[in-house]
Amino acid sequence: MALVFRWLMRFITGLIALCVVVFVLAYYFASRSLPEYTADVAVSGIIAPIEIVRDNANVPHIFGENDADVYFALGYAHAQDRMWQMTMLRRTAQGRLSELFGERTLPIDKLLRHLDLYRTAIDSVEDQDDQTRVALDAYADGVNAWLGKVSEGARGRGAPEMWMFNHAIAPWQPADSIAVIKLMALQLSSHLENEVLRARTSLMLPPDRVVDILPDDPGMGIAMLPEYASLVPDVPRYAANTRAPFDPLSPVKPAPLAGASNAWAAGPTRSATGGTLLANDPHLGLTAPTVWYLARLELASGGVIGGTIPGVPAVMTGRSDQIGWGITSSYLDDQDLFIEEINPDDRTEYRTPGGWAPFATRDSIINVREGSAVTVRLRATENGPVIPADQFDLSTITPPGHVVSLAWTALSRDDTTMSAAIKMMQAKNIADAFEAAEDYIAPSQNLTVADRTRIGLKTIGAIPARTPNHQSEGRLPSFGYIDANRWYGRLSYADNPEFTDPSGDILGNTNNKTSDAPFPNHVSYVWGDTQRIKRWQRLMQAREVHTRESFIEAQLDTVSYTARSLLPLMGADLWFTGEAAPDGTPERRRQQALELLAAWNGEMNEHLPEPLIYAAWLRELHKRLTRDELGPLASEFTHADPVFIERVLRDIDGASVWCDVVQSAPVETCTDISRLALDDALIWIDENHGTTVAALRWGDAHQATHDHPVLGNVPLLSWFVNIRQSTSGGDNTLQRGKTSGTGPNPFQNVHAAGYRGVYDFADPDSSVFVSATGQSGHPLSRYYDNMGELWRRGEYVPMSFDPALARAAAVGVTSLTPTGQ
């Protein structure tokens, strides 16, 4: 027995020693890819010496003698810190993820091959102006210079992920940068999915009920449109969901997470210091690292500083000495689905207004790791590429003998968005900025600009030109062979919504409606916000003048206008009613919850119980209202629409009919459903967060999920690569933390401001910014999450052009010199 025990101890000791050795070796090889920021490096491709000074937040300040060298250094810095992220963005755009991840990502690759984004990017390179071509070439040279250093030295393949997914890295090309922008357009787009959902809902409900669940903001609603079944016959009334579960590697986000942002500006008369103010916080899906990378470039036209996207040689949101600019998603309807009829006698042809025409067809081969290569037949019509029926649930709205094609501005092969971004950094005033933005194609944005004395906002991006007699006004898929449904170019840029020097000297956008123009000049029927704008208006008008601090306060505001407006309706007949109930009973739990909510001001603070009770109640109410009418389709409506809830509870146009459960004999009232929904919510809270109501914390349920898209679900590794934080805010607060709406943790914060910036042109060097995680994409770097806690607490780092401030306590200075000097 003693002998067995001794051998068992030796085995356990050896196993522990082996684990330690494996851990040490893994750490050693992973840490080899950490870049050294203090270095003198000789590189080819530059004209004169360059300095990359990394301040104490690891923000690179790049100083060179010419613009090409500065762009070179930006590419070098991006590759140092975000090489894996950049290669993943490129692979996604190319439709080549399956070479690394096998069958898992094959549907993603098939979609990207059908969209053909990368080929459109290649074609668009020639359309850039001369200075942009120089920037793209120099930036690519900088990225490749770092790749060369990785290949030459023992640098751990440049990123720890490269050890797990070993693959050759192709040199960076100018088209790669354009493809990254097109990929961002895909992430921000939602009208395709909205068209499909509207069509599927139209097949389930009468028009007056469709307008309840999918209301326009604001407007007449789709009751004015024909039903989809009459527009496109032979479609089944209901077909089950055919889409694969969402994959974190997919650039196509669920429609509720398609895009959101805030931006506002104040002119001199509304600023306490007499200068202009601007704040911007663009919202994207949370990842580790964040999409954004902070940088300062010293160009011949002056310094620019702000948020860049690794892979793109431009500051996309930020400031110069002369202007500040911010971006918000415009929700422009830049996508239309077309039902294309196939020639029954020749399936290589489709119907056009002029007769049958051949599909443009070619084959594309997708290599699959540990699997056989897959050949994909790509087809396109005059309207756009044909999208597979298993994507976006298209099979549920496609009649037999037809396919669906997509018209989308981002598919332009003459896309000059990159040139617009380069010119934006050189603008000296609002007029310059708006002129530069004329070349912007996609993704469409609302551009908010402040120069030293003026403020302005303009919708930028190509607005499709539709005919006034379009059958569905772009809100439902329509037949592609009907000429009236087709696009006929781009509307004049001069007609895009524009606001300059408003009478109140303050303007802003929270993805709210920007135009009252009738169709086809309407911009959109679907907008990203009806609620946050109300809170913003109150905060802006509450002060005669504003400061940098008041703009920060608004940016971090967590009061939900939605909660304050809906709770009186949800509990209209429940507040302080009924006899006192004994402790531990469901009635007493309900009374305790209502007592807390009655005294609550709507602040979605992470430390309070009320936000969790409210959010769970609203979610259960939405489910009870929709699941009987919509059946399985109800799962597509993952987030409660405040406009829908208000329409029902106020019985607008008979919408209270949603409260009656159609399958039951009794006629339920909205009070009945609201009370039952509150009980459902409290049961869910008991099961998931405990039974003590006063001890609940919103932040426990509303954790920000900065997850690594590749390694975030890998056991053990997820502890190292994911960044989880308790956060305030919610779906409808200015400090927006969009909840997932699905799964066992429906209130996780999955979509929020990855970048925040506030610029004060009375004292520009007092401007501040922050990113959601950190500068580095390396999980072992101390800069992987160095800004994460600042971001969570609502703090910022200085946004200064002062070289001395950048050098003070700098974490490193990289000097790049031309080879041979």
PDB file of N, CA, C and O in Angstrom, residues 230-267:
ATOM      1  N   SER A 230     -49.681  40.045 -50.875  1.00  0.00           N
ATOM      2  CA  SER A 230     -50.274  40.564 -52.106  1.00  0.00           C
ATOM      3  C   SER A 230     -49.211  41.145 -53.025  1.00  0.00           C
ATOM      4  O   SER A 230     -49.380  41.164 -54.245  1.00  0.00           O
ATOM      5  N   LEU A 231     -48.113  41.590 -52.429  1.00  0.00           N
ATOM      6  CA  LEU A 231     -47.025  42.150 -53.225  1.00  0.00           C
ATOM      7  C   LEU A 231     -46.216  41.042 -53.896  1.00  0.00           C
ATOM      8  O   LEU A 231     -45.841  41.128 -55.070  1.00  0.00           O
ATOM      9  N   VAL A 232     -45.937  39.978 -53.137  1.00  0.00           N
ATOM     10  CA  VAL A 232     -45.171  38.824 -53.631  1.00  0.00           C
ATOM     11  C   VAL A 232     -45.998  37.579 -53.327  1.00  0.00           C
ATOM     12  O   VAL A 232     -45.943  37.044 -52.218  1.00  0.00           O
ATOM     13  N   PRO A 233     -46.801  37.095 -54.267  1.00  0.00           N
ATOM     14  CA  PRO A 233     -47.671  35.934 -54.009  1.00  0.00           C
ATOM     15  C   PRO A 233     -46.875  34.640 -53.823  1.00  0.00           C
ATOM     16  O   PRO A 233     -45.663  34.585 -54.041  1.00  0.00           O
ATOM     17  N   ASP A 234     -47.593  33.603 -53.407  1.00  0.00           N
ATOM     18  CA  ASP A 234     -47.065  32.241 -53.297  1.00  0.00           C
ATOM     19  C   ASP A 234     -46.006  32.084 -52.214  1.00  0.00           C
ATOM     20  O   ASP A 234     -45.138  31.213 -52.304  1.00  0.00           O
ATOM     21  N   VAL A 235     -46.077  32.939 -51.180  1.00  0.00           N
ATOM     22  CA  VAL A 235     -45.171  32.793 -50.046  1.00  0.00           C
ATOM     23  C   VAL A 235     -45.959  32.171 -48.901  1.00  0.00           C
ATOM     24  O   VAL A 235     -47.078  32.604 -48.623  1.00  0.00           O
ATOM     25  N   PRO A 236     -45.431  31.146 -48.215  1.00  0.00           N
ATOM     26  CA  PRO A 236     -46.176  30.534 -47.114  1.00  0.00           C
ATOM     27  C   PRO A 236     -46.451  31.529 -45.996  1.00  0.00           C
ATOM     28  O   PRO A 236     -45.666  32.443 -45.764  1.00  0.00           O
ATOM     29  N   ARG A 237     -47.588  31.336 -45.311  1.00  0.00           N
ATOM     30  CA  ARG A 237     -47.968  32.272 -44.253  1.00  0.00           C
ATOM     31  C   ARG A 237     -46.917  32.324 -43.160  1.00  0.00           C
ATOM     32  O   ARG A 237     -46.616  33.374 -42.618  1.00  0.00           O
ATOM     33  N   TYR A 238     -46.387  31.183 -42.817  1.00  0.00           N
ATOM     34  CA  TYR A 238     -45.305  31.182 -41.826  1.00  0.00           C
ATOM     35  C   TYR A 238     -44.324  30.074 -42.140  1.00  0.00           C
ATOM     36  O   TYR A 238     -44.728  28.942 -42.426  1.00  0.00           O
ATOM     37  N   ALA A 239     -43.069  30.400 -42.096  1.00  0.00           N
ATOM     38  CA  ALA A 239     -42.008  29.405 -42.261  1.00  0.00           C
ATOM     39  C   ALA A 239     -41.038  29.550 -41.104  1.00  0.00           C
ATOM     40  O   ALA A 239     -40.733  30.662 -40.669  1.00  0.00           O
ATOM     41  N   ALA A 240     -40.560  28.447 -40.593  1.00  0.00           N
ATOM     42  CA  ALA A 240     -39.692  28.466 -39.416  1.00  0.00           C
ATOM     43  C   ALA A 240     -38.363  29.141 -39.725  1.00  0.00           C
ATOM     44  O   ALA A 240     -37.905  29.188 -40.870  1.00  0.00           O
ATOM     45  N   ASN A 241     -37.753  29.643 -38.669  1.00  0.00           N
ATOM     46  CA  ASN A 241     -36.445  30.273 -38.769  1.00  0.00           C
ATOM     47  C   ASN A 241     -35.433  29.291 -39.369  1.00  0.00           C
ATOM     48  O   ASN A 241     -35.339  28.149 -38.932  1.00  0.00           O
ATOM     49  N   THR A 242     -34.682  29.744 -40.370  1.00  0.00           N
ATOM     50  CA  THR A 242     -33.697  28.874 -41.018  1.00  0.00           C
ATOM     51  C   THR A 242     -32.265  29.323 -40.773  1.00  0.00           C
ATOM     52  O   THR A 242     -31.333  28.713 -41.270  1.00  0.00           O
ATOM     53  N   ARG A 243     -32.111  30.398 -40.016  1.00  0.00           N
ATOM     54  CA  ARG A 243     -30.785  30.966 -39.850  1.00  0.00           C
ATOM     55  C   ARG A 243     -29.991  30.220 -38.784  1.00  0.00           C
ATOM     56  O   ARG A 243     -30.532  29.803 -37.758  1.00  0.00           O
ATOM     57  N   ALA A 244     -28.683  30.095 -38.998  1.00  0.00           N
ATOM     58  CA  ALA A 244     -27.816  29.468 -38.006  1.00  0.00           C
ATOM     59  C   ALA A 244     -27.659  30.399 -36.806  1.00  0.00           C
ATOM     60  O   ALA A 244     -27.814  31.616 -36.925  1.00  0.00           O
ATOM     61  N   PRO A 245     -27.360  29.850 -35.610  1.00  0.00           N
ATOM     62  CA  PRO A 245     -27.158  30.700 -34.433  1.00  0.00           C
ATOM     63  C   PRO A 245     -26.051  31.728 -34.679  1.00  0.00           C
ATOM     64  O   PRO A 245     -25.110  31.483 -35.446  1.00  0.00           O
ATOM     65  N   PHE A 246     -26.157  32.867 -34.030  1.00  0.00           N
ATOM     66  CA  PHE A 246     -25.177  33.939 -34.214  1.00  0.00           C
ATOM     67  C   PHE A 246     -23.799  33.480 -33.748  1.00  0.00           C
ATOM     68  O   PHE A 246     -23.642  32.898 -32.679  1.00  0.00           O
ATOM     69  N   ASP A 247     -22.797  33.759 -34.561  1.00  0.00           N
ATOM     70  CA  ASP A 247     -21.407  33.435 -34.256  1.00  0.00           C
ATOM     71  C   ASP A 247     -20.664  34.732 -33.983  1.00  0.00           C
ATOM     72  O   ASP A 247     -20.765  35.680 -34.762  1.00  0.00           O
ATOM     73  N   PRO A 248     -19.905  34.820 -32.872  1.00  0.00           N
ATOM     74  CA  PRO A 248     -19.157  36.053 -32.578  1.00  0.00           C
ATOM     75  C   PRO A 248     -18.221  36.489 -33.698  1.00  0.00           C
ATOM     76  O   PRO A 248     -17.864  37.670 -33.778  1.00  0.00           O
ATOM     77  N   LEU A 249     -17.823  35.552 -34.564  1.00  0.00           N
ATOM     78  CA  LEU A 249     -16.931  35.902 -35.664  1.00  0.00           C
ATOM     79  C   LEU A 249     -17.672  36.525 -36.842  1.00  0.00           C
ATOM     80  O   LEU A 249     -17.041  37.044 -37.765  1.00  0.00           O
ATOM     81  N   SER A 250     -18.998  36.495 -36.803  1.00  0.00           N
ATOM     82  CA  SER A 250     -19.757  37.034 -37.925  1.00  0.00           C
ATOM     83  C   SER A 250     -19.793  38.558 -37.868  1.00  0.00           C
ATOM     84  O   SER A 250     -20.049  39.144 -36.815  1.00  0.00           O
ATOM     85  N   PRO A 251     -19.551  39.216 -39.004  1.00  0.00           N
ATOM     86  CA  PRO A 251     -19.674  40.676 -39.040  1.00  0.00           C
ATOM     87  C   PRO A 251     -21.114  41.142 -39.122  1.00  0.00           C
ATOM     88  O   PRO A 251     -21.387  42.335 -38.996  1.00  0.00           O
ATOM     89  N   VAL A 252     -22.046  40.224 -39.354  1.00  0.00           N
ATOM     90  CA  VAL A 252     -23.466  40.567 -39.439  1.00  0.00           C
ATOM     91  C   VAL A 252     -24.065  40.451 -38.045  1.00  0.00           C
ATOM     92  O   VAL A 252     -24.234  39.359 -37.520  1.00  0.00           O
ATOM     93  N   LYS A 253     -24.370  41.578 -37.449  1.00  0.00           N
ATOM     94  CA  LYS A 253     -24.934  41.591 -36.111  1.00  0.00           C
ATOM     95  C   LYS A 253     -26.456  41.538 -36.182  1.00  0.00           C
ATOM     96  O   LYS A 253     -27.058  41.992 -37.150  1.00  0.00           O
ATOM     97  N   PRO A 254     -27.108  40.984 -35.147  1.00  0.00           N
ATOM     98  CA  PRO A 254     -28.570  41.040 -35.117  1.00  0.00           C
ATOM     99  C   PRO A 254     -29.057  42.474 -35.265  1.00  0.00           C
ATOM    100  O   PRO A 254     -28.412  43.415 -34.795  1.00  0.00           O
ATOM    101  N   ALA A 255     -30.189  42.660 -35.928  1.00  0.00           N
ATOM    102  CA  ALA A 255     -30.677  44.003 -36.244  1.00  0.00           C
ATOM    103  C   ALA A 255     -30.723  44.944 -35.048  1.00  0.00           C
ATOM    104  O   ALA A 255     -30.354  46.119 -35.173  1.00  0.00           O
ATOM    105  N   PRO A 256     -31.149  44.504 -33.842  1.00  0.00           N
ATOM    106  CA  PRO A 256     -31.165  45.436 -32.715  1.00  0.00           C
ATOM    107  C   PRO A 256     -29.785  45.929 -32.307  1.00  0.00           C
ATOM    108  O   PRO A 256     -29.666  46.909 -31.576  1.00  0.00           O
ATOM    109  N   LEU A 257     -28.736  45.244 -32.776  1.00  0.00           N
ATOM    110  CA  LEU A 257     -27.366  45.624 -32.421  1.00  0.00           C
ATOM    111  C   LEU A 257     -26.617  46.194 -33.614  1.00  0.00           C
ATOM    112  O   LEU A 257     -25.387  46.231 -33.620  1.00  0.00           O
ATOM    113  N   ALA A 258     -27.342  46.673 -34.609  1.00  0.00           N
ATOM    114  CA  ALA A 258     -26.703  47.076 -35.858  1.00  0.00           C
ATOM    115  C   ALA A 258     -25.893  48.354 -35.728  1.00  0.00           C
ATOM    116  O   ALA A 258     -24.931  48.550 -36.441  1.00  0.00           O
ATOM    117  N   GLY A 259     -26.251  49.249 -34.853  1.00  0.00           N
ATOM    118  CA  GLY A 259     -25.470  50.476 -34.744  1.00  0.00           C
ATOM    119  C   GLY A 259     -26.187  51.522 -33.943  1.00  0.00           C
ATOM    120  O   GLY A 259     -27.408  51.625 -33.978  1.00  0.00           O
ATOM    121  N   ALA A 260     -25.446  52.300 -33.201  1.00  0.00           N
ATOM    122  CA  ALA A 260     -25.996  53.417 -32.442  1.00  0.00           C
ATOM    123  C   ALA A 260     -24.832  54.286 -32.005  1.00  0.00           C
ATOM    124  O   ALA A 260     -23.693  53.834 -31.973  1.00  0.00           O
ATOM    125  N   SER A 261     -25.126  55.529 -31.704  1.00  0.00           N
ATOM    126  CA  SER A 261     -24.074  56.446 -31.287  1.00  0.00           C
ATOM    127  C   SER A 261     -24.713  57.719 -30.761  1.00  0.00           C
ATOM    128  O   SER A 261     -25.905  57.955 -30.947  1.00  0.00           O
ATOM    129  N   ASN A 262     -23.901  58.552 -30.129  1.00  0.00           N
ATOM    130  CA  ASN A 262     -24.322  59.877 -29.704  1.00  0.00           C
ATOM    131  C   ASN A 262     -23.312  60.902 -30.188  1.00  0.00           C
ATOM    132  O   ASN A 262     -22.102  60.634 -30.210  1.00  0.00           O
ATOM    133  N   ALA A 263     -23.791  62.071 -30.560  1.00  0.00           N
ATOM    134  CA  ALA A 263     -22.910  63.205 -30.854  1.00  0.00           C
ATOM    135  C   ALA A 263     -23.715  64.476 -30.641  1.00  0.00           C
ATOM    136  O   ALA A 263     -24.882  64.543 -31.026  1.00  0.00           O
ATOM    137  N   TRP A 264     -23.092  65.469 -30.002  1.00  0.00           N
ATOM    138  CA  TRP A 264     -23.744  66.768 -29.857  1.00  0.00           C
ATOM    139  C   TRP A 264     -22.688  67.860 -29.797  1.00  0.00           C
ATOM    140  O   TRP A 264     -21.514  67.618 -29.470  1.00  0.00           O
ATOM    141  N   ALA A 265     -23.112  69.066 -30.146  1.00  0.00           N
ATOM    142  CA  ALA A 265     -22.193  70.200 -30.213  1.00  0.00           C
ATOM    143  C   ALA A 265     -22.903  71.451 -29.719  1.00  0.00           C
ATOM    144  O   ALA A 265     -24.122  71.597 -29.862  1.00  0.00           O
ATOM    145  N   ALA A 266     -22.134  72.366 -29.146  1.00  0.00           N
ATOM    146  CA  ALA A 266     -22.644  73.652 -28.683  1.00  0.00           C
ATOM    147  C   ALA A 266     -21.805  74.762 -29.290  1.00  0.00           C
ATOM    148  O   ALA A 266     -20.571  74.659 -29.353  1.00  0.00           O
ATOM    149  N   GLY A 267     -22.472  75.805 -29.756  1.00  0.00           N
ATOM    150  CA  GLY A 267     -21.789  76.962 -30.306  1.00  0.00           C
ATOM    151  C   GLY A 267     -21.351  77.920 -29.214  1.00  0.00           C
ATOM    152  O   GLY A 267     -21.633  77.724 -28.022  1.00  0.00           O
TER     153      GLY A 267
END
